[in-house]
Short mmCIF file of C-alpha atoms in Angstrom, two decimals:
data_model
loop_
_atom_site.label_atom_id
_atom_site.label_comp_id
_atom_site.label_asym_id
_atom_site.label_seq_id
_atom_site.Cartn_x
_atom_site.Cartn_y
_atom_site.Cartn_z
CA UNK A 1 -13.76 -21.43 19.03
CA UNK A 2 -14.32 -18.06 16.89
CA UNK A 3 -11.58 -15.96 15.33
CA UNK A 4 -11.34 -12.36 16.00
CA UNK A 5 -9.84 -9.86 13.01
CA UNK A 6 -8.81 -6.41 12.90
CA UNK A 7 -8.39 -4.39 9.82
CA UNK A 8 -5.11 -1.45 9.79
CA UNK A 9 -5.68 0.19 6.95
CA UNK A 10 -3.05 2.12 6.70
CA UNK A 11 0.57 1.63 4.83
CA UNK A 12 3.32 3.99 4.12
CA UNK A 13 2.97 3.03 0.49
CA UNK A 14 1.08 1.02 -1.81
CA UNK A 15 2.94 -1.82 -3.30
CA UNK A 16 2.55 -2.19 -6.77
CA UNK A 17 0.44 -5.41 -6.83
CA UNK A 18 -1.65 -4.48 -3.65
CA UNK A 19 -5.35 -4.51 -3.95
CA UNK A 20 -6.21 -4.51 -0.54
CA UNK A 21 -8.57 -1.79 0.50
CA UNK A 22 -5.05 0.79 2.40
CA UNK A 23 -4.84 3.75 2.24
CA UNK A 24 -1.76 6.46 2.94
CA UNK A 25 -0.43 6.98 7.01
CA UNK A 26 -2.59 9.54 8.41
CA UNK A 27 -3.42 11.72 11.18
CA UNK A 28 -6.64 9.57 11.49
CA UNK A 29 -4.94 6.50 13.21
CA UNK A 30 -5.74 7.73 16.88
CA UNK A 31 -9.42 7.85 15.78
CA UNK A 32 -9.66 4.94 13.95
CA UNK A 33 -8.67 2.98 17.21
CA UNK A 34 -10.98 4.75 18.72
CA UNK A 35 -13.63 3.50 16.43
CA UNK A 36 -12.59 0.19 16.59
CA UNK A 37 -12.86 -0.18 20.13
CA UNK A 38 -16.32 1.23 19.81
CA UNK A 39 -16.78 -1.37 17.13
CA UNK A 40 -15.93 -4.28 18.87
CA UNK A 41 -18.39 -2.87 21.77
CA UNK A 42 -21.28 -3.13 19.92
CA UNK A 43 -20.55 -6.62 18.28
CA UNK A 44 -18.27 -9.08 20.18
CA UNK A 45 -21.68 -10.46 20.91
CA UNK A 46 -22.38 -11.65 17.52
CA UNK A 47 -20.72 -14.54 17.85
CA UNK A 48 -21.50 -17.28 20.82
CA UNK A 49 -18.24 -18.49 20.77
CA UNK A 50 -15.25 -17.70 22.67
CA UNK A 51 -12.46 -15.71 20.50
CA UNK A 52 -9.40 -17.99 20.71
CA UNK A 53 -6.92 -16.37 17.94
CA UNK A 54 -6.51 -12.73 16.56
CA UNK A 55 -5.08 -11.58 14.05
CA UNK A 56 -4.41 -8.06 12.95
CA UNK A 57 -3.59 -7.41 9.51
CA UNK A 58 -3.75 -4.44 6.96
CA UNK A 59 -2.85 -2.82 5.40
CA UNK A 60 0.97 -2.20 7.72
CA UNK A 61 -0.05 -2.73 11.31
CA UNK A 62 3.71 -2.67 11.95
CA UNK A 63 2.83 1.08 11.06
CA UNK A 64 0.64 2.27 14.06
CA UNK A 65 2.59 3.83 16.72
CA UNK A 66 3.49 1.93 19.95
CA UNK A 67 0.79 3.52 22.68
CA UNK A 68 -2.03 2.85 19.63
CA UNK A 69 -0.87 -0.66 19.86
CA UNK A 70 -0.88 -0.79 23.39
CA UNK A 71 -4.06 0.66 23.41
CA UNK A 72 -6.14 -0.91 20.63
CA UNK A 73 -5.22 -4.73 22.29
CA UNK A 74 -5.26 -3.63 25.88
CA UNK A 75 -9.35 -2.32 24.84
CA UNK A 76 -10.43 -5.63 23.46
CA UNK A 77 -9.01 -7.23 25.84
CA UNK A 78 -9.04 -11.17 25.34
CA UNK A 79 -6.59 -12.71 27.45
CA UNK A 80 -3.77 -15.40 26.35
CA UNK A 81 -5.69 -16.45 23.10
CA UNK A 82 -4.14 -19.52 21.74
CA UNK A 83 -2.60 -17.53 18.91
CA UNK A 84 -2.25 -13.83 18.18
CA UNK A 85 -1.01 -12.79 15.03
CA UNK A 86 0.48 -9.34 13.71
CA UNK A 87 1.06 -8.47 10.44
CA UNK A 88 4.24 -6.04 9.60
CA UNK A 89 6.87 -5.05 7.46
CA UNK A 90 10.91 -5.67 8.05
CA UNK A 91 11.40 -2.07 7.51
CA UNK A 92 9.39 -1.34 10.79
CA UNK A 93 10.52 -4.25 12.74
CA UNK A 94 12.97 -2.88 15.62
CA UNK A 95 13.79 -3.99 18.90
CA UNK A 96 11.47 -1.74 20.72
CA UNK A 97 8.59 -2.63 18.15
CA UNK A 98 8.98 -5.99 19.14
CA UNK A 99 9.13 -5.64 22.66
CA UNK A 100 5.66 -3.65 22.77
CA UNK A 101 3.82 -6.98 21.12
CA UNK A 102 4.96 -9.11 23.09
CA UNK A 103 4.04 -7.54 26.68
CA UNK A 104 1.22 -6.99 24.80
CA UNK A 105 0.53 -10.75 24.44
CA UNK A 106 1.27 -11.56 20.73
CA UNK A 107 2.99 -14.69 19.91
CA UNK A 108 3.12 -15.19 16.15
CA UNK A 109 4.53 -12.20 13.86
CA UNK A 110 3.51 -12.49 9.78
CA UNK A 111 5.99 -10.44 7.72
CA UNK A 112 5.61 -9.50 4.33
CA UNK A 113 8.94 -10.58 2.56
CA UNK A 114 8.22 -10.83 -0.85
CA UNK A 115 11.23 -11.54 -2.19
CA UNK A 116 15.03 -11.30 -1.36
CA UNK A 117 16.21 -9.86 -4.36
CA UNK A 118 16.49 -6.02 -4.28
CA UNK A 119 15.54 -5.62 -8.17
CA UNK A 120 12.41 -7.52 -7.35
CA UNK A 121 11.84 -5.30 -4.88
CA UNK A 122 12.31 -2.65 -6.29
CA UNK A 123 10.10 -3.60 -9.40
CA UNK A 124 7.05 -3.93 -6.77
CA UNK A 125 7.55 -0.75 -4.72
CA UNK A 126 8.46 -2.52 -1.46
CA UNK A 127 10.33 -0.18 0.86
CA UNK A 128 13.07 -2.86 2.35
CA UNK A 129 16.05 -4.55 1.21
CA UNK A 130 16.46 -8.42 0.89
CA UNK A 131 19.10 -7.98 4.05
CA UNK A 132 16.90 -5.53 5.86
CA UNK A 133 14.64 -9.01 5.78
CA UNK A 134 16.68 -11.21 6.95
CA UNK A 135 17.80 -8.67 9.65
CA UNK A 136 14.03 -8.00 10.61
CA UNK A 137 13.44 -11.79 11.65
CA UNK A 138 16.68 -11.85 13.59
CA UNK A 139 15.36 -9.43 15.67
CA UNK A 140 11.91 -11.18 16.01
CA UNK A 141 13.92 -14.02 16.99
CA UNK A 142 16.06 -11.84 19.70
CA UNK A 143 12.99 -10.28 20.74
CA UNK A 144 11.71 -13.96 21.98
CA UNK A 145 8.61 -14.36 18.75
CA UNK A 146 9.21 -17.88 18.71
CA UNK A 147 6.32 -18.36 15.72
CA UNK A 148 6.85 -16.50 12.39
CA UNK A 149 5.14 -16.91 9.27
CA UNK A 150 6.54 -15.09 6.14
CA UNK A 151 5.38 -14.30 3.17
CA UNK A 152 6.87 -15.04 -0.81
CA UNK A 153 5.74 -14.19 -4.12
CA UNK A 154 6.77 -15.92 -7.99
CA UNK A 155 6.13 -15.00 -10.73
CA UNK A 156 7.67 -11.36 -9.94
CA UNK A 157 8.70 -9.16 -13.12
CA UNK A 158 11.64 -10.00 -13.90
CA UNK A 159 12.04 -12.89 -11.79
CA UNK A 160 13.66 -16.01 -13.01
CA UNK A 161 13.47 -19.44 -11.72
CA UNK A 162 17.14 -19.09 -10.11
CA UNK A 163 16.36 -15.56 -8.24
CA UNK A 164 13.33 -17.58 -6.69
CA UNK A 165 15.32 -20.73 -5.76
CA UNK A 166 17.86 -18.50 -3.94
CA UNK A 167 14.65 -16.46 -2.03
CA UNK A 168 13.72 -19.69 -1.08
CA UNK A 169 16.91 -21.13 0.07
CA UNK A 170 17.28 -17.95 1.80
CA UNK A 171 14.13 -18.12 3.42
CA UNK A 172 14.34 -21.78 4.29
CA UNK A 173 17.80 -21.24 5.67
CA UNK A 174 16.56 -18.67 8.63
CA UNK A 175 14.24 -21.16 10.18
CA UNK A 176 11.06 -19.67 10.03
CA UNK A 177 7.95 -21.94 11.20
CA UNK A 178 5.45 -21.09 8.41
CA UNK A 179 5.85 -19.60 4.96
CA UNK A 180 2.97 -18.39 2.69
CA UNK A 181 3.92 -18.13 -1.20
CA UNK A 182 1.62 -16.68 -3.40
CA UNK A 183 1.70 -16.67 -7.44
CA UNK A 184 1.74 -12.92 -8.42
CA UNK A 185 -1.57 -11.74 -9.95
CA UNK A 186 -2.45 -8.64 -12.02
CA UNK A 187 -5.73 -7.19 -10.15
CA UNK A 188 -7.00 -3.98 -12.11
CA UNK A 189 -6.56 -1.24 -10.25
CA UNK A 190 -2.69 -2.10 -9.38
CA UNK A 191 -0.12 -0.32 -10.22
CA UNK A 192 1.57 -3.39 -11.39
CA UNK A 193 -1.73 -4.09 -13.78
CA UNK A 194 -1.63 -0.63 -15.53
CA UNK A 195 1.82 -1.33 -16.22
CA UNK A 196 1.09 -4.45 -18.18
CA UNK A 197 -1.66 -3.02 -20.12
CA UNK A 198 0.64 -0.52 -21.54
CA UNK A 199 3.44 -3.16 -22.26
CA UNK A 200 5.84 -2.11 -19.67
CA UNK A 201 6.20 -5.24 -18.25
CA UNK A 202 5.26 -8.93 -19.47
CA UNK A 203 3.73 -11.53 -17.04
CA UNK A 204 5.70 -14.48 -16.49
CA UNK A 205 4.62 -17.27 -18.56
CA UNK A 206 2.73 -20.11 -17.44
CA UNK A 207 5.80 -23.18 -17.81
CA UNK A 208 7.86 -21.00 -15.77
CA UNK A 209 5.41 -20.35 -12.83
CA UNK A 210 4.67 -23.82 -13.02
CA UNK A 211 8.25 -24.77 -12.66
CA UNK A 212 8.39 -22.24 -9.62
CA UNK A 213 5.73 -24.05 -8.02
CA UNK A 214 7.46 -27.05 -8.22
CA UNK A 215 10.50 -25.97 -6.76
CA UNK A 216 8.64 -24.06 -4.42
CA UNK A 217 6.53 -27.65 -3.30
CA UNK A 218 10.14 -29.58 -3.85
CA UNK A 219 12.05 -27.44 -1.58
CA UNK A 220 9.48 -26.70 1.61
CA UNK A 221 8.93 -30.57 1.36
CA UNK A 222 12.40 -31.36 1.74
CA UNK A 223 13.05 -28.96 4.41
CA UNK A 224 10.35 -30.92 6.42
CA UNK A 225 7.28 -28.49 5.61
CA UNK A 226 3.59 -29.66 5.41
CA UNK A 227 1.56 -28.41 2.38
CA UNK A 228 -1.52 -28.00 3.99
CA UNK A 229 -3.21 -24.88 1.88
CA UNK A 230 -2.83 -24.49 -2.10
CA UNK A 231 -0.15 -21.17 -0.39
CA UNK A 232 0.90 -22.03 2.31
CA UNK A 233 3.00 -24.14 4.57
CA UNK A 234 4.34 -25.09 7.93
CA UNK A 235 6.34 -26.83 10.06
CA UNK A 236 5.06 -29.65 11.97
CA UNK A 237 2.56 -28.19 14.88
CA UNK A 238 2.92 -24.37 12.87
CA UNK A 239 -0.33 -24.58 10.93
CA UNK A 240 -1.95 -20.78 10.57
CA UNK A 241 -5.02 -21.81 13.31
CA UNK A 242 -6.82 -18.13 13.18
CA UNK A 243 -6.69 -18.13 8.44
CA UNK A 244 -7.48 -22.39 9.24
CA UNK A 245 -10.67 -21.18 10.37
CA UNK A 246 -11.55 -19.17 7.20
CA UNK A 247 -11.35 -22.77 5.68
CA UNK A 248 -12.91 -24.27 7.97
CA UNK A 249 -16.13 -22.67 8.39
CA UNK A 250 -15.35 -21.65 11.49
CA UNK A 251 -17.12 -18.36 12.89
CA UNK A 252 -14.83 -15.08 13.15
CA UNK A 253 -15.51 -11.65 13.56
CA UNK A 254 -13.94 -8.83 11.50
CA UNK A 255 -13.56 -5.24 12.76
CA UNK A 256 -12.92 -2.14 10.91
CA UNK A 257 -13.24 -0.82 7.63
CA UNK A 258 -13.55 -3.55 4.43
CA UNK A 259 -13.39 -6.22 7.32
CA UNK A 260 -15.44 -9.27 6.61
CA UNK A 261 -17.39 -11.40 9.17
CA UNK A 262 -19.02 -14.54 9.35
CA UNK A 263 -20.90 -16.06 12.23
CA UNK A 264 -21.57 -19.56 10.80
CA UNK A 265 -24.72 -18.75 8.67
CA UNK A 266 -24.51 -15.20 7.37
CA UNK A 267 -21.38 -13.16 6.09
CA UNK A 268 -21.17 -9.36 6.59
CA UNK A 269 -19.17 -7.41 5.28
CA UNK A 270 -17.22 -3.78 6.14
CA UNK A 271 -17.84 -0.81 3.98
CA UNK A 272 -14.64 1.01 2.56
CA UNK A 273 -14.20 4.19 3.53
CA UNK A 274 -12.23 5.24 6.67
CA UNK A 275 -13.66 8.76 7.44
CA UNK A 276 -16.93 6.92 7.04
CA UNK A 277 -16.55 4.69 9.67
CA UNK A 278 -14.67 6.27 11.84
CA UNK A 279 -18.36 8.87 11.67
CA UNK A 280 -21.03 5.97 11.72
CA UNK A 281 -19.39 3.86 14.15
CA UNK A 282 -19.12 7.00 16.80
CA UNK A 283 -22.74 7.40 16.49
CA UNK A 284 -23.24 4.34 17.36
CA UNK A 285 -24.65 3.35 13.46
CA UNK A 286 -23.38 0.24 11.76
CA UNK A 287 -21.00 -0.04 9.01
CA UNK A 288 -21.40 -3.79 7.37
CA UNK A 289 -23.78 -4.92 4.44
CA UNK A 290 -25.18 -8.17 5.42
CA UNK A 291 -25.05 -11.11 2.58
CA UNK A 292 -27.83 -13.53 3.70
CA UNK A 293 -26.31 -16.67 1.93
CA UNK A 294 -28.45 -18.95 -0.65
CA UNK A 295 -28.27 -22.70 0.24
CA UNK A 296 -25.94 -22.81 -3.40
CA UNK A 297 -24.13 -19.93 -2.01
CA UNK A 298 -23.60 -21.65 1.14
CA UNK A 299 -22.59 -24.83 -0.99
CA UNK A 300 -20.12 -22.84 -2.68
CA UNK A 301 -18.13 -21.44 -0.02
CA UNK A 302 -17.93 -25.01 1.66
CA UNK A 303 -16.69 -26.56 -1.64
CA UNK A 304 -13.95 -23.87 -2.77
CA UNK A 305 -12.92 -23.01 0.87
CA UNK A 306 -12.43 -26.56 2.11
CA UNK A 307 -10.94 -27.54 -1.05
CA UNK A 308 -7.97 -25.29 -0.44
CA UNK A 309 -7.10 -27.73 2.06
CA UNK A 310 -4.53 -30.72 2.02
CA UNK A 311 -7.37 -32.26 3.51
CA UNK A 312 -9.89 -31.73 1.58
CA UNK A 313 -13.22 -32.33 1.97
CA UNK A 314 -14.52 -34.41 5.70
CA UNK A 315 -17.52 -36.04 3.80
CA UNK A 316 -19.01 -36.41 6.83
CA UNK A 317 -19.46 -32.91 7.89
CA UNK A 318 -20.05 -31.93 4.59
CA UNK A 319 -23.09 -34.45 4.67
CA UNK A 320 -24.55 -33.02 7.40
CA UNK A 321 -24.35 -29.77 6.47
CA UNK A 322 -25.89 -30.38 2.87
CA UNK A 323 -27.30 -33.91 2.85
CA UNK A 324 -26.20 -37.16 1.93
CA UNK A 325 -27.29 -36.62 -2.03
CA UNK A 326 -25.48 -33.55 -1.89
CA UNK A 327 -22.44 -35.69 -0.87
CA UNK A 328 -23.39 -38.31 -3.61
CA UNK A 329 -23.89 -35.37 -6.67
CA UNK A 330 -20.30 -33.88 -5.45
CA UNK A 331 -18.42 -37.22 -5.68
CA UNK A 332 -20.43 -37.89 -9.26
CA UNK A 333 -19.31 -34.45 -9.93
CA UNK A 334 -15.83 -35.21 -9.33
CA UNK A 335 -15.41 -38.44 -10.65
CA UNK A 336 -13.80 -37.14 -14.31
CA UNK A 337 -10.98 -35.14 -11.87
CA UNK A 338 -11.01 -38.58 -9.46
CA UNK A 339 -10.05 -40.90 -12.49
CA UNK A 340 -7.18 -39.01 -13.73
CA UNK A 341 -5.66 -38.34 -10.89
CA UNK A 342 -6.43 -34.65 -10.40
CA UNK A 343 -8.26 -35.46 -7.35
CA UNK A 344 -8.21 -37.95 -4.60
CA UNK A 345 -10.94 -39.62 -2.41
CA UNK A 346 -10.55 -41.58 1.23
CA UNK A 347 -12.61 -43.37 3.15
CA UNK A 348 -12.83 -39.63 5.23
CA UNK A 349 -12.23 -37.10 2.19
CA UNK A 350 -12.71 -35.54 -0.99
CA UNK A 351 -9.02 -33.60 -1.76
CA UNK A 352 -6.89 -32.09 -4.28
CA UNK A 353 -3.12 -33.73 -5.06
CA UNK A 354 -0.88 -31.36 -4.95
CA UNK A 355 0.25 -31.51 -8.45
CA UNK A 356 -3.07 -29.74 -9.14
CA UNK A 357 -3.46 -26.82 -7.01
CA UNK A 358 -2.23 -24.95 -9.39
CA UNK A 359 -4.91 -25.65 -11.27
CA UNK A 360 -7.63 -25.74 -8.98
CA UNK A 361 -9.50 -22.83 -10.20
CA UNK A 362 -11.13 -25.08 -13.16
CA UNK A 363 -12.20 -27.85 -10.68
CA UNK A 364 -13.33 -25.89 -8.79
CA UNK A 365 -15.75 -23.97 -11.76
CA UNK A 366 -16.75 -27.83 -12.43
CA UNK A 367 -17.70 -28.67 -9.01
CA UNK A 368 -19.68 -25.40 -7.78
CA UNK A 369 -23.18 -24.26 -8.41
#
């Protein structure tokens, strides 16, 4: 099985946090399918094998207009893939809008929520309301998307621990199969990170995102969630399969600009610049830097990836990828975080509890090359 990704690059505005490579709606969409179609031409056959999920994401794909949608997944053309995922927005999520993905064979929608309170909203430059959300996945749900994954952040400005439980609740209430809740950061370049440096805002202290976690953890756990990445959760049978196999080290193909690929043993990665490749790919140039891997590079993206996971670790795959003395150096490596409690070990698997994926970031510096 292989993943296949596509890359929208366009949005109608940046939100303030957003460090994704997006750029304004332009005249350039038409084109840009074009070159993406071109794209995937000249290197579906990089990986052997066959593309079972897509998933297009941005970016706003919710953004492109219906016949470019109908176009862009009519000219790659994999049939019934066991899941196909589109990223949009609830301000662009109508009836009709839904209607063209589904003929068009998607089954899972991911919709960028955020938050249900409007000041929050507000605060990050996101264009819809907290009831414009709720009303977008009723009409995913009317329009017969039976799997929808949405996305929450804490640690908002100006969020408190009560305006969070009640996005939660809210979410929670609507039904939705898979949630993904992220703990805001301040990348340079945002919006939201010049406005820190000059003291506009204040970033949420570290007891109170902590506390958000835990209600976040508390209440998806109660409402019969499984935990299954450091952000994100579903219900039972609902797992993410296409962003599993980014843990997973499982091949998948990435087209269009800043897309990244990886075919088991070397990544490559998209250049930004749309113009650019819309040009290179036309004539037939490519458009990726390739990043032969290092056996500790290599080491490193097994460890951090996989250790995302609820599951960890499968020390037997992760033997015969690296050796059995790898395997023994990891577990002496881990044996401080094993002994008090941060991590766990089974017969099968190296893991982190739960407790500690919020701090995962320094076991992960401890157990890396």
């Amino acid at each position: 099985m292989a993943g296949l990704y596509i890359h929208i690059p366009f949005c109608h505005s940046k939100c303030s946090y957003c460090d994704f490579y997006s750029m304004p709606h332009t005249a350039d969409i038409g084109k840009y399918i074009d070159a993406l179609l071109t794209e995937w031409k000249m290197r579906q056959g990089e990986i052997q094998e066959p593309f079972t999920t897509i998933y297009i994401g941005g970016g706003t794909p919710s953004i492109l207009p219906l016949d470019d949608i109908k176009r862009l997944i009519r000219g790659i053309g994999i049939i019934n893939p066991a899941e196909f995922t589109v990223e949009a927005n609830p301000e662009d999520v109508t009836p009709e809008w839904v209607q063209c993905i589904k003929e068009c064979g998607v089954n899972r929608v991911s919709i960028g929520i955020q938050s249900f309170s409007d000041d929050e909203l507000n605060r990050i430059n996101r264009r819809h309301t907290g009831d414009e959300a709720e009303n977008a996945l009723e009409t995913l749900r009317e329009g017969g998307i039976g799997n929808i994954s949405a996305d929450l952040i804490y640690g908002l400005p100006g969020q408190t621990i009560d305006s969070w439980q009640l996005s939660l609740d809210r979410l929670v209430a609507t039904g939705v199969e898979h949630i993904s809740a992220y703990s805001l950061s301040y990348e340079p370049g945002t919006r939201l990170h010049a406005m820190l440096s000059t003291g506009k805002i204040k970033e949420t202290d570290e007891d109170t995102v902590s506390e958000m976690y835990r209600r976040l953890t508390d209440s998806l756990r109660k409402a019969g969630y499984e935990h299954y990445e450091i952000s994100n959760f579903a219900l039972p049978g609902r797992r993410a399969i296409h962003n599993s196999s980014y843990w997973h080290f499982i091949p998948y193909l990435g087209l269009g600009t800043a897309a990244h690929s990886f075919d088991g043993k070397t990544r490559r990665a998209n250049r930004r610049g749309i113009k650019a490749y819309i040009s290179d790919i036309m004539s037939g140039k490519t458009f990726y830097d390739i990043e032969d891997e290092n056996p500790d590079e290599l080491y490193n993206d097994y460890i951090i990836t996989s250790l995302r996971t609820a599951e960890g670790i499968d020390k037997r795959h992760f033997a015969g990828c690296f050796g059995d003395k790898a395997l023994t150096d990891l577990r002496r490596d881990a044996s401080a975080f094993l002994r008090s409690g941060k991590m766990m070990e089974t017969p099968d698997s190296l893991f982190i509890t739960e407790e500690s994926f919020l701090i995962s970031d320094s076991i992960l510096v401890e157990l890396i090359h």
